[in-house]
Amino acid sequence: RSRRPPPRDGDPGTESIRTRINKWNKKHNYNTPMPTEIFDLMVTDMDQFLINKANLPFCENKIKRNKYQKCSCLSILRESSYSWAVAKYCVSFLLRKRIDQNQTIIDWYRYATANPGTRNKQWYLLPFDASDCAESGEVAAALRSHKICRSAMMTLVQFGRDRMTTIKNNAADNGVAPAHGNTGKRKEGILDAQQLSSDFCWTKACCRKSWQRHTQFADRLEPIKAPGINVFKKVELYTKYFMSDIIPFECKDDLLYQKPTPEEMNAVKAEKKERKVFRDDINEKKAKLNAERKALKDECMKALE
């Protein structure tokens, strides 16, 4: 039975942005800066996505699908300057390595769990990049003190439910995002020539002792002879096949078609007689029972008439 593929991170509205980022990361190094024209184009698309999310009456619940929260944390992004600053940070965040993204969210999660809000709800600081805004001071002052819920944070960084569960487990274990991929073979300590020689001698001695232990009982072993085929099958092969010239001439010396001993022939004849007597007894009882049933049926039919 085939398993379903795991759900993909992110929203459908940012799929084109994430696709372009993946193509860029495959062809270039992470340290290679992206051209300003391509970066601004993706920030524009992200800005439009955030404005659409901000116009919703409530925040989408990223843990329970097709559900909504009771808060509207992203409504502040209805202002164009605010949404542009947040969109710029979101695109910069998606351009990072996956392990760096995970480590950043782990740190955010640890801060949110250490400073819970009302009803133990997690609140996160709104991330933004107001470096190129005309009113950078006003934008920073307005966004610096604004807090968002966990679902809103997952919408900004394009994290899914399963990835957020991994983040919580890593934060609870050691607080560090594990590195995935080929980590290489662990290097063991280098042995010197004397130790290698002693290990070789010890292995050779163990092999010699094991061989002696296995061969000292070889003389006591006796080959087991196969009992052969069933006696009834042996008699049948000889009387029905060998005696009727069905077997080819070159196969008549085969052990399967050898003549049975007189004791085997007598045993088979006696067994056949016993089977015939048993069969006749069964047939007699069946005939008697059928006759009684027929007589009873005739009586019932006469009574009905």
mmCIF file of C-alpha atoms in Angstrom:
data_model
loop_
_atom_site.group_PDB
_atom_site.id
_atom_site.type_symbol
_atom_site.label_atom_id
_atom_site.label_comp_id
_atom_site.label_asym_id
_atom_site.label_seq_id
_atom_site.Cartn_x
_atom_site.Cartn_y
_atom_site.Cartn_z
ATOM 1 C CA ARG A 1 0.000 0.000 0.000
ATOM 2 C CA SER A 2 1.524 3.281 -1.102
ATOM 3 C CA ARG A 3 1.870 6.089 1.384
ATOM 4 C CA ARG A 4 0.732 9.609 0.689
ATOM 5 C CA PRO A 5 3.483 12.183 0.091
ATOM 6 C CA PRO A 6 4.105 14.572 2.997
ATOM 7 C CA PRO A 7 2.383 17.964 2.760
ATOM 8 C CA ARG A 8 4.505 20.709 1.228
ATOM 9 C CA ASP A 9 5.471 23.798 3.205
ATOM 10 C CA GLY A 10 4.084 27.169 2.297
ATOM 11 C CA ASP A 11 0.902 28.539 0.791
ATOM 12 C CA PRO A 12 -0.212 28.201 -2.837
ATOM 13 C CA GLY A 13 0.076 31.977 -3.214
ATOM 14 C CA THR A 14 3.851 31.886 -2.706
ATOM 15 C CA GLU A 15 4.589 28.832 -4.819
ATOM 16 C CA SER A 16 6.018 30.876 -7.696
ATOM 17 C CA ILE A 17 8.286 32.785 -5.313
ATOM 18 C CA ARG A 18 9.595 29.626 -3.672
ATOM 19 C CA THR A 19 10.114 27.976 -7.069
ATOM 20 C CA ARG A 20 12.242 30.877 -8.312
ATOM 21 C CA ILE A 21 14.243 30.866 -5.083
ATOM 22 C CA ASN A 22 14.922 27.131 -5.379
ATOM 23 C CA LYS A 23 16.082 27.525 -8.971
ATOM 24 C CA TRP A 24 18.384 30.365 -7.951
ATOM 25 C CA ASN A 25 19.874 28.378 -5.045
ATOM 26 C CA LYS A 26 20.521 25.358 -7.278
ATOM 27 C CA LYS A 27 22.514 27.402 -9.799
ATOM 28 C CA HIS A 28 24.289 29.785 -7.393
ATOM 29 C CA ASN A 29 25.932 29.724 -4.029
ATOM 30 C CA TYR A 30 24.051 30.941 -0.973
ATOM 31 C CA ASN A 31 26.646 33.689 -0.546
ATOM 32 C CA THR A 32 26.012 34.989 -4.073
ATOM 33 C CA PRO A 33 23.730 38.048 -3.827
ATOM 34 C CA MET A 34 20.614 38.022 -5.964
ATOM 35 C CA PRO A 35 20.247 40.849 -8.509
ATOM 36 C CA THR A 36 18.158 43.744 -7.267
ATOM 37 C CA GLU A 37 15.647 43.503 -10.132
ATOM 38 C CA ILE A 38 14.800 39.841 -9.406
ATOM 39 C CA PHE A 39 14.723 40.440 -5.650
ATOM 40 C CA ASP A 40 12.375 43.440 -5.932
ATOM 41 C CA LEU A 41 10.084 41.464 -8.236
ATOM 42 C CA MET A 42 9.746 38.684 -5.669
ATOM 43 C CA VAL A 43 9.229 41.234 -2.872
ATOM 44 C CA THR A 44 6.395 42.733 -4.929
ATOM 45 C CA ASP A 45 4.721 39.328 -5.257
ATOM 46 C CA MET A 46 5.197 38.635 -1.565
ATOM 47 C CA ASP A 47 3.795 42.080 -0.715
ATOM 48 C CA GLN A 48 0.627 41.309 -2.690
ATOM 49 C CA PHE A 49 0.333 37.951 -0.915
ATOM 50 C CA LEU A 50 0.627 39.569 2.514
ATOM 51 C CA ILE A 51 -1.964 42.223 1.651
ATOM 52 C CA ASN A 52 -4.412 39.471 0.675
ATOM 53 C CA LYS A 53 -3.780 37.743 3.996
ATOM 54 C CA ALA A 54 -4.148 41.020 5.887
ATOM 55 C CA ASN A 55 -7.579 41.637 4.378
ATOM 56 C CA LEU A 56 -8.898 38.430 5.923
ATOM 57 C CA PRO A 57 -11.084 38.969 9.007
ATOM 58 C CA PHE A 58 -9.118 36.415 11.077
ATOM 59 C CA CYS A 59 -5.766 34.635 10.974
ATOM 60 C CA GLU A 60 -5.683 31.238 9.311
ATOM 61 C CA ASN A 61 -5.014 28.310 11.618
ATOM 62 C CA LYS A 62 -1.909 26.536 10.315
ATOM 63 C CA ILE A 63 -2.256 23.580 12.683
ATOM 64 C CA LYS A 64 -5.904 22.756 11.967
ATOM 65 C CA ARG A 65 -6.722 23.000 8.300
ATOM 66 C CA ASN A 66 -9.643 25.081 7.074
ATOM 67 C CA LYS A 67 -9.951 26.692 10.506
ATOM 68 C CA TYR A 68 -9.443 30.285 11.644
ATOM 69 C CA GLN A 69 -8.109 31.918 14.766
ATOM 70 C CA LYS A 70 -9.945 34.497 16.852
ATOM 71 C CA CYS A 71 -7.235 37.118 16.226
ATOM 72 C CA SER A 72 -6.328 39.267 13.233
ATOM 73 C CA CYS A 73 -2.605 39.778 13.747
ATOM 74 C CA LEU A 74 -1.799 40.550 10.112
ATOM 75 C CA SER A 75 -4.342 43.337 9.766
ATOM 76 C CA ILE A 76 -1.531 45.849 10.382
ATOM 77 C CA LEU A 77 -0.099 44.909 6.990
ATOM 78 C CA ARG A 78 -2.966 46.631 5.192
ATOM 79 C CA GLU A 79 -0.668 49.677 5.193
ATOM 80 C CA SER A 80 1.537 49.467 2.094
ATOM 81 C CA SER A 81 4.751 50.638 3.780
ATOM 82 C CA TYR A 82 4.322 48.102 6.568
ATOM 83 C CA SER A 83 3.603 45.193 4.237
ATOM 84 C CA TRP A 84 6.603 46.068 2.027
ATOM 85 C CA ALA A 85 8.990 45.970 4.992
ATOM 86 C CA VAL A 86 7.661 42.610 6.140
ATOM 87 C CA ALA A 87 7.651 41.204 2.585
ATOM 88 C CA LYS A 88 11.286 42.164 2.158
ATOM 89 C CA TYR A 89 12.231 40.269 5.288
ATOM 90 C CA CYS A 90 10.164 37.228 4.198
ATOM 91 C CA VAL A 91 11.967 36.969 0.859
ATOM 92 C CA SER A 92 15.345 37.372 2.562
ATOM 93 C CA PHE A 93 14.358 34.630 5.003
ATOM 94 C CA LEU A 94 13.414 32.235 2.189
ATOM 95 C CA LEU A 95 16.800 32.826 0.530
ATOM 96 C CA ARG A 96 18.632 31.393 3.536
ATOM 97 C CA LYS A 97 19.717 27.797 3.956
ATOM 98 C CA ARG A 98 17.141 25.456 5.398
ATOM 99 C CA ILE A 99 19.198 24.783 8.520
ATOM 100 C CA ASP A 100 19.549 28.536 9.138
ATOM 101 C CA GLN A 101 15.796 28.977 8.763
ATOM 102 C CA ASN A 102 15.140 26.202 11.257
ATOM 103 C CA GLN A 103 17.617 27.606 13.757
ATOM 104 C CA THR A 104 16.019 31.055 13.559
ATOM 105 C CA ILE A 105 12.520 29.686 14.198
ATOM 106 C CA ILE A 106 13.856 27.541 17.062
ATOM 107 C CA ASP A 107 15.178 30.689 18.747
ATOM 108 C CA TRP A 108 11.864 32.459 18.164
ATOM 109 C CA TYR A 109 9.955 29.498 19.576
ATOM 110 C CA ARG A 110 12.115 29.381 22.701
ATOM 111 C CA TYR A 111 11.532 33.108 23.288
ATOM 112 C CA ALA A 112 7.763 32.739 22.744
ATOM 113 C CA THR A 113 7.447 29.793 25.122
ATOM 114 C CA ALA A 114 9.541 31.556 27.762
ATOM 115 C CA ASN A 115 7.298 34.661 27.601
ATOM 116 C CA PRO A 116 3.745 33.345 27.093
ATOM 117 C CA GLY A 117 0.818 35.695 26.781
ATOM 118 C CA THR A 118 -2.704 35.353 28.085
ATOM 119 C CA ARG A 119 -4.007 31.771 28.313
ATOM 120 C CA ASN A 120 -0.448 30.529 27.651
ATOM 121 C CA LYS A 121 -0.707 31.622 24.017
ATOM 122 C CA GLN A 122 2.539 32.047 22.087
ATOM 123 C CA TRP A 123 3.271 35.531 20.757
ATOM 124 C CA TYR A 124 6.053 36.342 18.310
ATOM 125 C CA LEU A 125 7.589 39.662 17.347
ATOM 126 C CA LEU A 126 6.701 40.786 13.830
ATOM 127 C CA PRO A 127 9.830 40.495 11.613
ATOM 128 C CA PHE A 128 10.523 43.311 9.155
ATOM 129 C CA ASP A 129 13.234 45.045 7.116
ATOM 130 C CA ALA A 130 12.662 48.794 6.828
ATOM 131 C CA SER A 131 16.096 49.656 5.458
ATOM 132 C CA ASP A 132 14.840 51.122 2.152
ATOM 133 C CA CYS A 133 11.577 52.700 3.373
ATOM 134 C CA ALA A 134 11.246 56.456 3.140
ATOM 135 C CA GLU A 135 9.763 56.644 6.621
ATOM 136 C CA SER A 136 12.016 53.981 8.092
ATOM 137 C CA GLY A 137 11.842 55.408 11.598
ATOM 138 C CA GLU A 138 8.033 55.511 11.678
ATOM 139 C CA VAL A 139 7.704 52.049 10.105
ATOM 140 C CA ALA A 140 10.170 50.551 12.570
ATOM 141 C CA ALA A 141 8.448 52.195 15.515
ATOM 142 C CA ALA A 142 5.047 50.875 14.436
ATOM 143 C CA LEU A 143 6.190 47.329 13.696
ATOM 144 C CA ARG A 144 8.690 46.925 16.510
ATOM 145 C CA SER A 145 6.074 46.574 19.263
ATOM 146 C CA HIS A 146 3.526 44.567 17.249
ATOM 147 C CA LYS A 147 3.166 40.885 18.151
ATOM 148 C CA ILE A 148 1.643 38.083 16.107
ATOM 149 C CA CYS A 149 0.357 34.587 16.842
ATOM 150 C CA ARG A 150 2.051 31.352 15.844
ATOM 151 C CA SER A 151 -0.146 30.796 12.779
ATOM 152 C CA ALA A 152 0.625 34.299 11.512
ATOM 153 C CA MET A 153 4.341 33.685 12.031
ATOM 154 C CA MET A 154 4.089 30.411 10.073
ATOM 155 C CA THR A 155 2.361 32.301 7.263
ATOM 156 C CA LEU A 156 5.201 34.822 7.052
ATOM 157 C CA VAL A 157 8.035 32.294 7.040
ATOM 158 C CA GLN A 158 6.075 29.722 4.957
ATOM 159 C CA PHE A 159 6.270 26.887 7.496
ATOM 160 C CA GLY A 160 3.878 23.941 7.448
ATOM 161 C CA ARG A 161 2.433 21.921 10.298
ATOM 162 C CA ASP A 162 4.927 19.056 10.085
ATOM 163 C CA ARG A 163 7.938 21.341 9.882
ATOM 164 C CA MET A 164 6.726 23.308 12.895
ATOM 165 C CA THR A 165 6.370 20.049 14.827
ATOM 166 C CA THR A 166 10.007 19.268 14.016
ATOM 167 C CA ILE A 167 10.987 22.725 15.232
ATOM 168 C CA LYS A 168 9.233 22.149 18.573
ATOM 169 C CA ASN A 169 10.921 18.776 19.026
ATOM 170 C CA ASN A 170 14.370 20.217 18.284
ATOM 171 C CA ALA A 171 13.755 23.095 20.681
ATOM 172 C CA ALA A 172 12.754 20.653 23.418
ATOM 173 C CA ASP A 173 15.728 18.331 22.819
ATOM 174 C CA ASN A 174 18.832 20.507 22.539
ATOM 175 C CA GLY A 175 17.763 23.813 20.975
ATOM 176 C CA VAL A 176 19.849 23.255 17.832
ATOM 177 C CA ALA A 177 18.679 22.451 14.301
ATOM 178 C CA PRO A 178 20.308 19.167 13.173
ATOM 179 C CA ALA A 179 22.288 19.091 9.959
ATOM 180 C CA HIS A 180 20.931 16.676 7.349
ATOM 181 C CA GLY A 181 22.518 15.078 4.320
ATOM 182 C CA ASN A 182 25.771 13.160 3.871
ATOM 183 C CA THR A 183 27.839 13.749 6.984
ATOM 184 C CA GLY A 184 30.703 11.479 5.902
ATOM 185 C CA LYS A 185 32.247 8.480 7.563
ATOM 186 C CA ARG A 186 33.495 8.909 11.085
ATOM 187 C CA LYS A 187 37.254 8.841 11.402
ATOM 188 C CA GLU A 188 38.505 6.212 13.808
ATOM 189 C CA GLY A 189 41.791 6.331 15.631
ATOM 190 C CA ILE A 190 44.799 5.292 13.519
ATOM 191 C CA LEU A 191 46.370 2.052 14.779
ATOM 192 C CA ASP A 192 50.128 1.610 14.842
ATOM 193 C CA ALA A 193 51.972 -1.309 13.237
ATOM 194 C CA GLN A 194 52.477 -3.197 16.518
ATOM 195 C CA GLN A 195 48.788 -3.097 17.396
ATOM 196 C CA LEU A 196 47.814 -4.154 13.876
ATOM 197 C CA SER A 197 50.217 -7.087 14.083
ATOM 198 C CA SER A 198 48.862 -8.205 17.473
ATOM 199 C CA ASP A 199 45.268 -7.935 16.246
ATOM 200 C CA PHE A 200 46.101 -10.002 13.158
ATOM 201 C CA CYS A 201 47.750 -12.711 15.258
ATOM 202 C CA TRP A 202 44.802 -12.817 17.644
ATOM 203 C CA THR A 203 42.319 -13.129 14.746
ATOM 204 C CA LYS A 204 44.394 -15.875 13.127
ATOM 205 C CA ALA A 205 44.551 -17.821 16.391
ATOM 206 C CA CYS A 206 40.767 -17.554 16.859
ATOM 207 C CA CYS A 207 40.171 -18.829 13.328
ATOM 208 C CA ARG A 208 42.532 -21.777 13.857
ATOM 209 C CA LYS A 209 40.866 -22.736 17.145
ATOM 210 C CA SER A 210 37.415 -22.503 15.601
ATOM 211 C CA TRP A 211 38.477 -24.724 12.697
ATOM 212 C CA GLN A 212 39.885 -27.333 15.091
ATOM 213 C CA ARG A 213 36.693 -27.300 17.153
ATOM 214 C CA HIS A 214 34.549 -27.916 14.054
ATOM 215 C CA THR A 215 36.756 -30.624 12.531
ATOM 216 C CA GLN A 216 37.317 -32.757 15.656
ATOM 217 C CA PHE A 217 33.732 -34.089 15.401
ATOM 218 C CA ALA A 218 33.866 -34.759 11.662
ATOM 219 C CA ASP A 219 34.938 -38.425 12.136
ATOM 220 C CA ARG A 220 31.936 -39.129 14.386
ATOM 221 C CA LEU A 221 29.391 -37.979 11.833
ATOM 222 C CA GLU A 222 27.571 -40.568 9.770
ATOM 223 C CA PRO A 223 25.665 -39.905 6.559
ATOM 224 C CA ILE A 224 21.897 -40.195 6.848
ATOM 225 C CA LYS A 225 20.283 -42.434 4.283
ATOM 226 C CA ALA A 226 17.065 -41.257 2.715
ATOM 227 C CA PRO A 227 14.105 -43.535 3.504
ATOM 228 C CA GLY A 228 12.988 -43.504 -0.143
ATOM 229 C CA ILE A 229 9.536 -43.072 -1.591
ATOM 230 C CA ASN A 230 6.293 -44.406 -0.184
ATOM 231 C CA VAL A 231 5.809 -48.179 -0.441
ATOM 232 C CA PHE A 232 2.448 -47.859 -2.202
ATOM 233 C CA LYS A 233 3.927 -45.434 -4.751
ATOM 234 C CA LYS A 234 6.900 -47.756 -5.263
ATOM 235 C CA VAL A 235 4.633 -50.724 -6.052
ATOM 236 C CA GLU A 236 2.476 -48.573 -8.331
ATOM 237 C CA LEU A 237 5.471 -47.277 -10.315
ATOM 238 C CA TYR A 238 6.755 -50.824 -10.830
ATOM 239 C CA THR A 239 3.467 -52.559 -11.711
ATOM 240 C CA LYS A 240 1.762 -49.818 -13.749
ATOM 241 C CA TYR A 241 4.690 -48.071 -15.429
ATOM 242 C CA PHE A 242 7.703 -50.341 -15.489
ATOM 243 C CA MET A 243 5.839 -53.561 -16.379
ATOM 244 C CA SER A 244 3.716 -51.838 -19.057
ATOM 245 C CA ASP A 245 6.776 -50.554 -21.001
ATOM 246 C CA ILE A 246 5.822 -46.893 -20.525
ATOM 247 C CA ILE A 247 9.235 -46.072 -19.106
ATOM 248 C CA PRO A 248 11.984 -45.483 -21.732
ATOM 249 C CA PHE A 249 14.676 -48.083 -21.980
ATOM 250 C CA GLU A 250 17.465 -45.753 -20.759
ATOM 251 C CA CYS A 251 15.489 -44.981 -17.557
ATOM 252 C CA LYS A 252 14.680 -48.550 -16.521
ATOM 253 C CA ASP A 253 17.729 -48.710 -14.234
ATOM 254 C CA ASP A 254 16.490 -45.767 -12.212
ATOM 255 C CA LEU A 255 15.913 -46.345 -8.498
ATOM 256 C CA LEU A 256 12.322 -45.155 -8.776
ATOM 257 C CA TYR A 257 11.335 -48.173 -10.873
ATOM 258 C CA GLN A 258 13.150 -50.946 -9.016
ATOM 259 C CA LYS A 259 11.237 -54.113 -8.174
ATOM 260 C CA PRO A 260 9.743 -54.071 -4.660
ATOM 261 C CA THR A 261 10.571 -56.795 -2.193
ATOM 262 C CA PRO A 262 8.016 -59.585 -1.510
ATOM 263 C CA GLU A 263 7.344 -58.129 1.944
ATOM 264 C CA GLU A 264 6.468 -54.766 0.386
ATOM 265 C CA MET A 265 4.180 -56.393 -2.176
ATOM 266 C CA ASN A 266 2.351 -58.383 0.529
ATOM 267 C CA ALA A 267 1.977 -55.268 2.698
ATOM 268 C CA VAL A 268 0.417 -53.343 -0.158
ATOM 269 C CA LYS A 269 -1.980 -56.222 -0.989
ATOM 270 C CA ALA A 270 -3.099 -56.515 2.626
ATOM 271 C CA GLU A 271 -3.642 -52.750 2.861
ATOM 272 C CA LYS A 272 -5.740 -52.789 -0.319
ATOM 273 C CA LYS A 273 -7.920 -55.618 1.043
ATOM 274 C CA GLU A 274 -8.508 -53.704 4.263
ATOM 275 C CA ARG A 275 -9.410 -50.578 2.320
ATOM 276 C CA LYS A 276 -11.851 -52.590 0.135
ATOM 277 C CA VAL A 277 -13.576 -54.049 3.181
ATOM 278 C CA PHE A 278 -13.809 -50.604 4.770
ATOM 279 C CA ARG A 279 -15.184 -49.086 1.560
ATOM 280 C CA ASP A 280 -17.790 -51.839 1.198
ATOM 281 C CA ASP A 281 -18.898 -51.317 4.780
ATOM 282 C CA ILE A 282 -19.301 -47.574 4.217
ATOM 283 C CA ASN A 283 -21.247 -48.125 0.987
ATOM 284 C CA GLU A 284 -23.545 -50.645 2.701
ATOM 285 C CA LYS A 285 -24.339 -48.191 5.494
ATOM 286 C CA LYS A 286 -24.998 -45.422 2.968
ATOM 287 C CA ALA A 287 -27.348 -47.638 0.951
ATOM 288 C CA LYS A 288 -29.246 -48.649 4.091
ATOM 289 C CA LEU A 289 -29.593 -45.009 5.187
ATOM 290 C CA ASN A 290 -30.796 -43.941 1.741
ATOM 291 C CA ALA A 291 -33.399 -46.743 1.747
ATOM 292 C CA GLU A 292 -34.701 -45.648 5.156
ATOM 293 C CA ARG A 293 -34.914 -42.034 3.976
ATOM 294 C CA LYS A 294 -36.797 -43.067 0.835
ATOM 295 C CA ALA A 295 -39.255 -45.196 2.840
ATOM 296 C CA LEU A 296 -39.852 -42.326 5.254
ATOM 297 C CA LYS A 297 -40.422 -39.954 2.364
ATOM 298 C CA ASP A 298 -42.967 -42.321 0.788
ATOM 299 C CA GLU A 299 -44.845 -42.587 4.067
ATOM 300 C CA CYS A 300 -44.970 -38.798 4.381
ATOM 301 C CA MET A 301 -46.268 -38.416 0.838
ATOM 302 C CA LYS A 302 -49.001 -41.021 1.455
ATOM 303 C CA ALA A 303 -50.023 -39.248 4.659
ATOM 304 C CA LEU A 304 -50.379 -35.973 2.765
ATOM 305 C CA GLU A 305 -52.612 -37.595 0.131
#
